[in-house]
Short mmCIF file of C-alpha atoms in Angstrom, two decimals:
data_model
loop_
_atom_site.label_atom_id
_atom_site.label_comp_id
_atom_site.label_asym_id
_atom_site.label_seq_id
_atom_site.Cartn_x
_atom_site.Cartn_y
_atom_site.Cartn_z
CA UNK K 1 24.63 -6.76 1.56
CA UNK K 2 24.66 -3.13 0.47
CA UNK K 3 26.75 -0.68 2.51
CA UNK K 4 23.55 1.35 3.17
CA UNK K 5 24.16 1.38 6.94
CA UNK K 6 27.74 3.19 6.32
CA UNK K 7 28.05 6.51 7.93
CA UNK K 8 26.39 9.68 6.38
CA UNK K 9 29.71 11.48 4.47
CA UNK K 10 31.14 14.24 6.24
CA UNK K 11 29.82 16.76 3.50
CA UNK K 12 26.42 15.62 4.11
CA UNK K 13 26.00 15.71 7.56
CA UNK K 14 24.31 19.00 9.46
CA UNK K 15 27.28 20.35 11.13
CA UNK K 16 25.44 22.70 13.32
CA UNK K 17 23.15 19.75 14.80
CA UNK K 18 26.56 18.36 16.13
CA UNK K 19 27.62 21.68 17.50
CA UNK K 20 24.42 21.92 19.33
CA UNK K 21 24.46 18.83 20.73
CA UNK K 22 27.86 19.53 21.97
CA UNK K 23 26.74 22.59 23.54
CA UNK K 24 23.87 20.70 25.39
CA UNK K 25 26.12 17.89 26.48
CA UNK K 26 28.36 20.48 28.02
CA UNK K 27 25.29 21.95 29.95
CA UNK K 28 24.17 18.12 30.99
CA UNK K 29 27.50 17.82 32.59
CA UNK K 30 27.26 20.97 34.72
CA UNK K 31 23.81 20.07 35.76
CA UNK K 32 24.38 16.49 36.85
CA UNK K 33 27.84 17.25 38.39
CA UNK K 34 26.42 20.13 40.65
CA UNK K 35 24.00 17.54 41.60
CA UNK K 36 26.41 15.48 43.61
CA UNK K 37 26.64 18.49 46.20
CA UNK K 38 23.26 17.56 47.29
CA UNK K 39 23.61 13.87 47.47
CA UNK K 40 24.30 13.77 51.67
CA UNK K 41 22.72 14.81 54.66
CA UNK K 42 19.94 17.48 54.47
CA UNK K 43 21.95 20.67 55.81
CA UNK K 44 22.09 24.46 55.31
CA UNK K 45 24.87 25.02 52.23
CA UNK K 46 26.75 28.17 52.24
CA UNK K 47 27.86 29.72 48.90
CA UNK K 48 31.16 31.94 48.57
CA UNK K 49 30.64 34.55 46.02
CA UNK K 50 32.41 32.86 43.01
CA UNK K 51 30.16 30.22 43.54
CA UNK K 52 27.16 32.25 43.67
CA UNK K 53 28.48 33.96 40.35
CA UNK K 54 28.61 30.37 38.84
CA UNK K 55 25.14 29.30 39.97
CA UNK K 56 23.84 32.37 38.47
CA UNK K 57 25.36 31.51 35.04
CA UNK K 58 24.49 27.97 35.37
CA UNK K 59 20.78 28.89 36.11
CA UNK K 60 20.27 31.21 32.98
CA UNK K 61 22.32 29.60 30.68
CA UNK K 62 22.12 25.95 31.21
CA UNK K 63 19.57 24.65 33.74
CA UNK K 64 16.79 22.77 32.04
CA UNK K 65 18.08 24.61 28.67
CA UNK K 66 20.35 22.01 27.89
CA UNK K 67 18.14 18.77 28.01
CA UNK K 68 15.42 20.53 26.51
CA UNK K 69 17.70 21.49 23.45
CA UNK K 70 19.20 17.79 23.57
CA UNK K 71 15.73 16.37 23.39
CA UNK K 72 14.61 18.87 20.63
CA UNK K 73 17.87 17.52 18.45
CA UNK K 74 16.61 13.86 19.50
CA UNK K 75 13.36 14.50 17.65
CA UNK K 76 15.53 16.00 14.95
CA UNK K 77 17.49 12.76 14.77
CA UNK K 78 14.42 10.40 15.04
CA UNK K 79 13.05 12.08 11.85
CA UNK K 80 16.17 11.47 9.80
CA UNK K 81 16.60 7.94 10.87
CA UNK K 82 13.19 7.02 10.19
CA UNK K 83 13.21 8.63 6.66
CA UNK K 84 16.59 6.86 6.07
CA UNK K 85 15.21 3.42 7.28
CA UNK K 86 12.20 3.83 5.28
CA UNK K 87 14.07 4.43 2.14
CA UNK K 88 15.80 1.47 2.35
CA UNK K 89 12.65 -0.55 2.44
CA UNK K 90 12.87 -1.29 6.14
CA UNK K 91 9.93 -1.15 8.43
CA UNK K 92 10.81 1.96 10.27
CA UNK K 93 8.20 1.22 13.30
CA UNK K 94 9.96 -1.89 13.98
CA UNK K 95 13.40 -0.85 13.49
CA UNK K 96 12.60 2.16 15.83
CA UNK K 97 10.91 0.48 18.31
CA UNK K 98 13.81 -2.22 18.61
CA UNK K 99 16.02 0.64 18.65
CA UNK K 100 14.53 2.19 21.78
CA UNK K 101 14.40 -1.29 23.23
CA UNK K 102 18.13 -1.16 23.08
CA UNK K 103 18.33 2.24 24.68
CA UNK K 104 16.37 1.26 27.60
CA UNK K 105 19.32 -1.23 27.93
CA UNK K 106 21.73 1.49 27.93
CA UNK K 107 19.70 3.50 30.09
CA UNK K 108 19.78 0.52 32.78
CA UNK K 109 23.28 0.58 32.40
CA UNK K 110 23.79 4.17 33.03
CA UNK K 111 21.69 4.18 35.68
CA UNK K 112 24.10 1.84 37.63
CA UNK K 113 26.26 4.72 37.63
CA UNK K 114 24.08 8.19 37.68
CA UNK K 115 20.56 8.23 39.48
CA UNK K 116 19.49 11.12 37.05
CA UNK K 117 19.26 8.97 33.85
CA UNK K 118 17.44 10.75 30.92
CA UNK K 119 17.81 7.85 28.40
CA UNK K 120 14.92 5.96 29.84
CA UNK K 121 12.84 8.84 29.19
CA UNK K 122 14.21 9.29 25.61
CA UNK K 123 13.48 5.26 25.02
CA UNK K 124 9.62 5.76 26.10
CA UNK K 125 9.00 9.15 24.42
CA UNK K 126 10.78 7.84 21.17
CA UNK K 127 8.22 5.05 21.39
CA UNK K 128 5.42 7.61 21.59
CA UNK K 129 7.15 9.28 18.87
CA UNK K 130 6.22 6.51 16.14
CA UNK K 131 2.56 7.52 16.56
CA UNK K 132 3.66 10.74 14.96
CA UNK K 133 6.12 9.82 12.30
CA UNK K 134 3.75 10.03 9.34
CA UNK K 135 2.12 13.32 10.42
CA UNK K 136 2.32 16.33 8.33
CA UNK K 137 4.04 19.92 8.98
CA UNK K 138 0.74 21.47 9.77
CA UNK K 139 -0.33 18.72 11.95
CA UNK K 140 3.27 18.86 13.75
CA UNK K 141 2.80 22.62 13.95
CA UNK K 142 -0.50 22.56 15.34
CA UNK K 143 0.31 19.81 18.29
CA UNK K 144 3.68 21.58 19.06
CA UNK K 145 1.55 25.10 19.47
CA UNK K 146 -0.89 23.26 21.74
CA UNK K 147 1.68 21.68 23.97
CA UNK K 148 3.83 24.64 24.33
CA UNK K 149 1.07 26.95 25.06
CA UNK K 150 -0.77 24.50 27.35
CA UNK K 151 2.54 23.71 29.45
CA UNK K 152 2.14 26.42 32.17
CA UNK K 153 -1.55 25.47 32.93
CA UNK K 154 -0.42 21.60 33.13
CA UNK K 155 2.41 22.59 35.58
CA UNK K 156 0.27 24.74 37.79
CA UNK K 157 -2.46 22.03 38.24
CA UNK K 158 0.33 19.10 38.35
CA UNK K 159 1.86 21.23 41.29
CA UNK K 160 -1.28 20.84 43.20
CA UNK K 161 -0.52 16.71 43.47
CA UNK K 162 0.67 15.76 46.79
CA UNK K 163 2.63 12.39 46.79
CA UNK K 164 4.65 11.43 49.89
CA UNK K 165 8.00 9.84 48.93
CA UNK K 166 11.38 9.24 50.40
CA UNK K 167 13.94 11.88 49.45
CA UNK K 168 16.60 9.20 48.95
CA UNK K 169 19.44 11.51 48.27
CA UNK K 170 19.24 13.17 51.82
CA UNK K 171 18.15 10.08 53.68
CA UNK K 172 20.84 8.62 55.93
CA UNK K 173 19.81 5.02 55.67
CA UNK K 174 19.77 5.04 52.10
CA UNK K 175 23.14 7.20 51.81
CA UNK K 176 24.73 4.17 53.52
CA UNK K 177 24.30 2.39 50.11
CA UNK K 178 25.72 5.18 48.16
CA UNK K 179 28.95 5.18 50.16
CA UNK K 180 29.11 1.53 51.16
CA UNK K 181 31.95 0.69 48.49
CA UNK K 182 29.66 -2.25 47.21
CA UNK K 183 28.71 -1.92 43.50
CA UNK K 184 25.61 -3.49 44.10
CA UNK K 185 24.56 -1.51 46.83
CA UNK K 186 25.50 1.71 44.97
CA UNK K 187 23.32 0.55 41.91
CA UNK K 188 20.62 -0.20 44.00
CA UNK K 189 21.02 3.55 45.53
CA UNK K 190 20.71 4.84 42.04
CA UNK K 191 17.76 2.80 41.02
CA UNK K 192 15.97 3.60 44.09
CA UNK K 193 16.56 7.49 43.71
CA UNK K 194 15.67 7.12 40.21
CA UNK K 195 12.19 5.51 41.42
CA UNK K 196 11.57 8.28 43.95
CA UNK K 197 12.80 11.18 42.60
CA UNK K 198 11.72 10.95 38.93
CA UNK K 199 9.35 8.26 38.30
CA UNK K 200 7.00 8.94 40.64
CA UNK K 201 7.08 12.63 41.24
CA UNK K 202 4.28 14.27 39.22
CA UNK K 203 6.31 17.29 38.19
CA UNK K 204 8.90 15.12 36.47
CA UNK K 205 6.66 11.97 35.58
CA UNK K 206 4.10 14.38 33.70
CA UNK K 207 5.42 17.79 33.26
CA UNK K 208 8.73 17.22 32.04
CA UNK K 209 7.91 14.59 29.92
CA UNK K 210 5.15 16.68 28.33
CA UNK K 211 7.75 19.21 27.88
CA UNK K 212 10.15 16.71 26.39
CA UNK K 213 7.42 15.54 23.82
CA UNK K 214 6.83 18.97 22.81
CA UNK K 215 10.40 19.62 21.94
CA UNK K 216 10.48 16.49 20.49
CA UNK K 217 7.93 17.03 18.00
CA UNK K 218 9.38 20.31 16.96
CA UNK K 219 12.76 18.89 16.14
CA UNK K 220 10.77 16.24 14.38
CA UNK K 221 8.85 19.56 12.52
CA UNK K 222 12.47 21.22 12.22
CA UNK K 223 13.83 18.18 10.21
CA UNK K 224 10.64 18.26 7.91
CA UNK K 225 11.02 21.96 7.17
CA UNK K 226 15.16 20.99 6.42
CA UNK K 227 15.49 23.71 8.73
CA UNK K 228 19.24 23.01 9.87
CA UNK K 229 20.54 22.82 6.25
CA UNK K 230 18.79 26.26 5.42
CA UNK K 231 20.33 28.57 7.89
CA UNK K 232 22.04 30.78 5.26
CA UNK K 233 18.76 31.37 3.48
CA UNK K 234 16.82 31.60 6.86
CA UNK K 235 19.39 34.23 8.56
CA UNK K 236 16.77 37.04 8.76
CA UNK K 237 14.26 34.65 10.80
CA UNK K 238 17.26 33.41 13.15
CA UNK K 239 18.29 36.73 13.86
CA UNK K 240 14.23 37.49 14.52
CA UNK K 241 13.84 34.38 16.56
CA UNK K 242 16.97 35.49 18.53
CA UNK K 243 15.81 38.99 19.37
CA UNK K 244 12.14 37.88 19.96
CA UNK K 245 13.39 34.86 22.53
CA UNK K 246 15.79 37.35 23.98
CA UNK K 247 13.30 40.04 24.97
CA UNK K 248 10.72 37.10 26.11
CA UNK K 249 13.30 35.66 28.47
CA UNK K 250 13.92 38.87 30.04
CA UNK K 251 9.96 39.90 30.43
CA UNK K 252 9.09 36.46 31.54
CA UNK K 253 12.08 35.83 33.83
CA UNK K 254 11.41 39.22 35.75
CA UNK K 255 7.61 38.41 36.11
CA UNK K 256 8.41 35.08 37.07
CA UNK K 257 10.59 36.44 39.73
CA UNK K 258 8.36 38.97 41.11
CA UNK K 259 5.65 36.68 40.99
CA UNK K 260 7.41 33.95 42.85
CA UNK K 261 8.90 36.51 45.53
CA UNK K 262 5.13 38.03 45.92
CA UNK K 263 3.40 34.64 45.90
CA UNK K 264 1.32 35.69 43.23
CA UNK K 265 -1.97 33.87 43.31
CA UNK K 266 -2.09 33.32 39.39
CA UNK K 267 1.05 30.71 39.94
CA UNK K 268 -1.68 28.30 41.35
CA UNK K 269 -3.17 27.83 37.63
CA UNK K 270 -0.61 29.46 35.27
CA UNK K 271 3.15 28.44 36.03
CA UNK K 272 5.45 29.98 33.21
CA UNK K 273 8.63 28.50 34.35
CA UNK K 274 9.13 26.55 31.20
CA UNK K 275 8.08 28.94 29.00
CA UNK K 276 11.11 30.92 30.59
CA UNK K 277 13.19 27.71 29.80
CA UNK K 278 12.29 27.16 26.20
CA UNK K 279 12.73 31.27 25.19
CA UNK K 280 16.08 30.93 26.78
CA UNK K 281 16.83 27.93 25.03
CA UNK K 282 15.76 29.04 21.71
CA UNK K 283 17.59 32.23 22.29
CA UNK K 284 21.10 30.20 22.91
CA UNK K 285 20.65 27.90 20.06
CA UNK K 286 19.52 30.67 17.24
CA UNK K 287 22.69 32.71 18.70
CA UNK K 288 24.96 29.74 18.30
CA UNK K 289 23.47 29.01 14.85
CA UNK K 290 24.11 32.77 13.75
CA UNK K 291 27.73 32.41 14.87
CA UNK K 292 27.99 29.16 12.74
CA UNK K 293 26.31 30.72 9.39
CA UNK K 294 28.49 34.28 10.00
CA UNK K 295 31.69 31.92 10.16
CA UNK K 296 32.65 32.70 13.64
CA UNK K 297 34.45 30.47 16.16
CA UNK K 298 35.35 28.07 13.72
CA UNK K 299 37.98 25.95 15.42
CA UNK K 300 35.75 25.80 18.49
CA UNK K 301 33.12 24.79 16.53
CA UNK K 302 34.93 22.15 15.04
CA UNK K 303 35.67 20.46 18.58
CA UNK K 304 31.83 21.12 19.67
CA UNK K 305 30.81 19.17 16.41
CA UNK K 306 33.17 16.18 17.35
CA UNK K 307 31.74 16.12 20.95
CA UNK K 308 28.20 15.98 19.64
CA UNK K 309 29.02 13.37 17.11
CA UNK K 310 29.89 11.16 20.20
CA UNK K 311 26.88 12.57 22.43
CA UNK K 312 26.16 9.22 23.92
CA UNK K 313 29.38 8.11 24.72
CA UNK K 314 30.29 11.65 26.41
CA UNK K 315 27.15 11.53 28.56
CA UNK K 316 27.86 7.95 29.89
CA UNK K 317 31.23 8.33 30.39
CA UNK K 318 30.75 11.45 32.17
CA UNK K 319 28.43 9.66 34.59
CA UNK K 320 30.51 6.76 35.17
CA UNK K 321 33.77 9.01 35.82
CA UNK K 322 31.59 10.86 38.29
CA UNK K 323 30.65 7.68 39.90
CA UNK K 324 34.29 6.58 40.71
CA UNK K 325 35.01 10.30 41.84
CA UNK K 326 31.75 10.74 44.12
CA UNK K 327 30.36 7.42 45.35
CA UNK K 328 32.08 4.93 47.72
CA UNK K 329 32.69 2.98 44.79
CA UNK K 330 35.45 5.33 44.36
CA UNK K 331 37.03 8.65 46.12
CA UNK K 332 33.71 9.05 48.02
CA UNK K 333 34.06 13.07 48.01
CA UNK K 334 30.28 13.51 47.11
CA UNK K 335 29.12 16.45 48.81
CA UNK K 336 32.24 17.54 50.75
CA UNK K 337 33.81 19.97 47.94
CA UNK K 338 32.37 23.71 47.45
CA UNK K 339 29.76 24.40 44.44
CA UNK K 340 32.68 26.21 42.06
CA UNK K 341 34.60 22.66 42.18
CA UNK K 342 31.78 20.56 40.62
CA UNK K 343 30.94 23.37 38.06
CA UNK K 344 34.55 23.83 37.00
CA UNK K 345 35.17 19.95 37.27
CA UNK K 346 32.41 19.59 34.45
CA UNK K 347 33.89 21.83 32.13
CA UNK K 348 37.58 20.40 32.62
CA UNK K 349 36.03 16.81 31.75
CA UNK K 350 34.06 18.27 28.88
CA UNK K 351 37.15 19.95 27.48
CA UNK K 352 39.06 16.92 27.59
CA UNK K 353 36.18 14.99 25.90
CA UNK K 354 36.23 17.36 23.13
CA UNK K 355 39.82 16.48 22.58
CA UNK K 356 39.50 12.88 22.92
CA UNK K 357 36.20 13.14 20.65
CA UNK K 358 38.24 15.13 17.96
CA UNK K 359 40.99 12.41 18.17
CA UNK K 360 38.66 9.48 17.85
CA UNK K 361 36.76 10.63 14.92
CA UNK K 362 39.80 10.97 12.94
CA UNK K 363 40.14 7.31 13.03
CA UNK K 364 36.77 5.68 13.75
CA UNK K 365 33.48 6.65 12.48
CA UNK K 366 31.23 6.27 15.57
CA UNK K 367 32.03 6.63 19.49
CA UNK K 368 32.26 3.36 20.61
CA UNK K 369 28.65 3.13 22.28
CA UNK K 370 27.18 4.77 19.02
CA UNK K 371 28.89 2.03 17.28
CA UNK K 372 27.29 -0.68 19.62
CA UNK K 373 24.17 0.97 19.48
CA UNK K 374 24.00 1.30 15.88
CA UNK K 375 25.38 -2.10 14.93
CA UNK K 376 22.67 -3.64 17.39
CA UNK K 377 20.04 -1.51 15.83
CA UNK K 378 20.66 -2.92 12.25
CA UNK K 379 21.67 -6.52 13.55
CA UNK K 380 25.15 -6.55 11.85
CA UNK K 381 28.47 -4.83 12.27
CA UNK K 382 28.45 -1.41 10.54
CA UNK K 383 32.12 -0.13 9.53
CA UNK K 384 33.87 1.20 12.72
CA UNK K 385 37.44 2.01 11.79
CA UNK K 386 37.76 4.70 9.06
CA UNK K 387 39.48 3.80 5.78
CA UNK K 388 42.02 5.67 4.21
CA UNK K 389 39.85 7.14 1.66
CA UNK K 390 37.42 8.20 4.72
CA UNK K 391 40.34 9.94 6.44
CA UNK K 392 41.81 11.76 3.39
CA UNK K 393 38.03 12.87 2.75
CA UNK K 394 37.86 14.31 6.27
CA UNK K 395 41.38 15.96 6.05
CA UNK K 396 40.17 17.70 2.81
CA UNK K 397 37.01 18.84 4.14
CA UNK K 398 38.68 20.27 7.30
#
């Protein structure tokens, strides 16, 4: 057996992609942890000034921007893996279908701790991506443009769908499962909540998945263009995109706010919420990329890069820890704390994860869950612990 499944050498990795993944997983942690405030009997929640400020920060920097960025990077990683597998003489369709089946298994495990799992969506859309893996850059550009241009119309149309469903997170009958302290009942609560509040909700089942598909295909397109390896060459373009996306975010945000406040009629057939999300996401991503190409924040970015390389491990461990902190199988504090507690706790845990990730990757090639997923995907144990040679190369690179 050759060493074709060994990790990519550090010098050949695209560091900015790992950095952006690290930023995205921070936003996902903040979004997931704040949701625990709303798991409880429905009531009016009063926020202090500090919490309101943090809510604004989350709304404009992280909310939905993080998972759209993470989804884009999933599409980018998909393209790299497909090319790598095909170059080794393996059938990329068979390989990736098996890999997505394994991701469904991880999603099921993650769902036993967290009701808002996104891995199942990635696994499903990963299979859909296989329909496009031979597409040209021109074809991908046209499809992405069509998806992004039609999102506001689709969202407005889907919003007209009225489906009666149980709101599990605020239903006293089901909250008993959450607070029971029984693992099986807690698991049942999470699965029911995932079904009723994600799978059958048209806004998530249709609109959010449509947005995810567009982001994945765009990430696929960026890899075909070798975009992240040409950042220095494309620095002027980055500045242009950063400026334009910022201006669009401001104008769309102001216009959308006024439209919502005045219940504008056009929102019934044109709802630009995701345009605002995507423009802001592009502004943040290009801003981080510019800082990186300018050699800024090197130390901070080195830690974000380590966290990004262990995205799956960090994501699932965040959810496992949250289950023991907030549900009945652990401390059961759930919705009993102020908003700022959830926000700052997510940041604190993420910072700890960055240090752990940095230390872990100094000794091992992958995060533990990444290694399991990769080994199962290739159906053989890939090298886990670093050799002395690999450690020396890493130290020299740093």
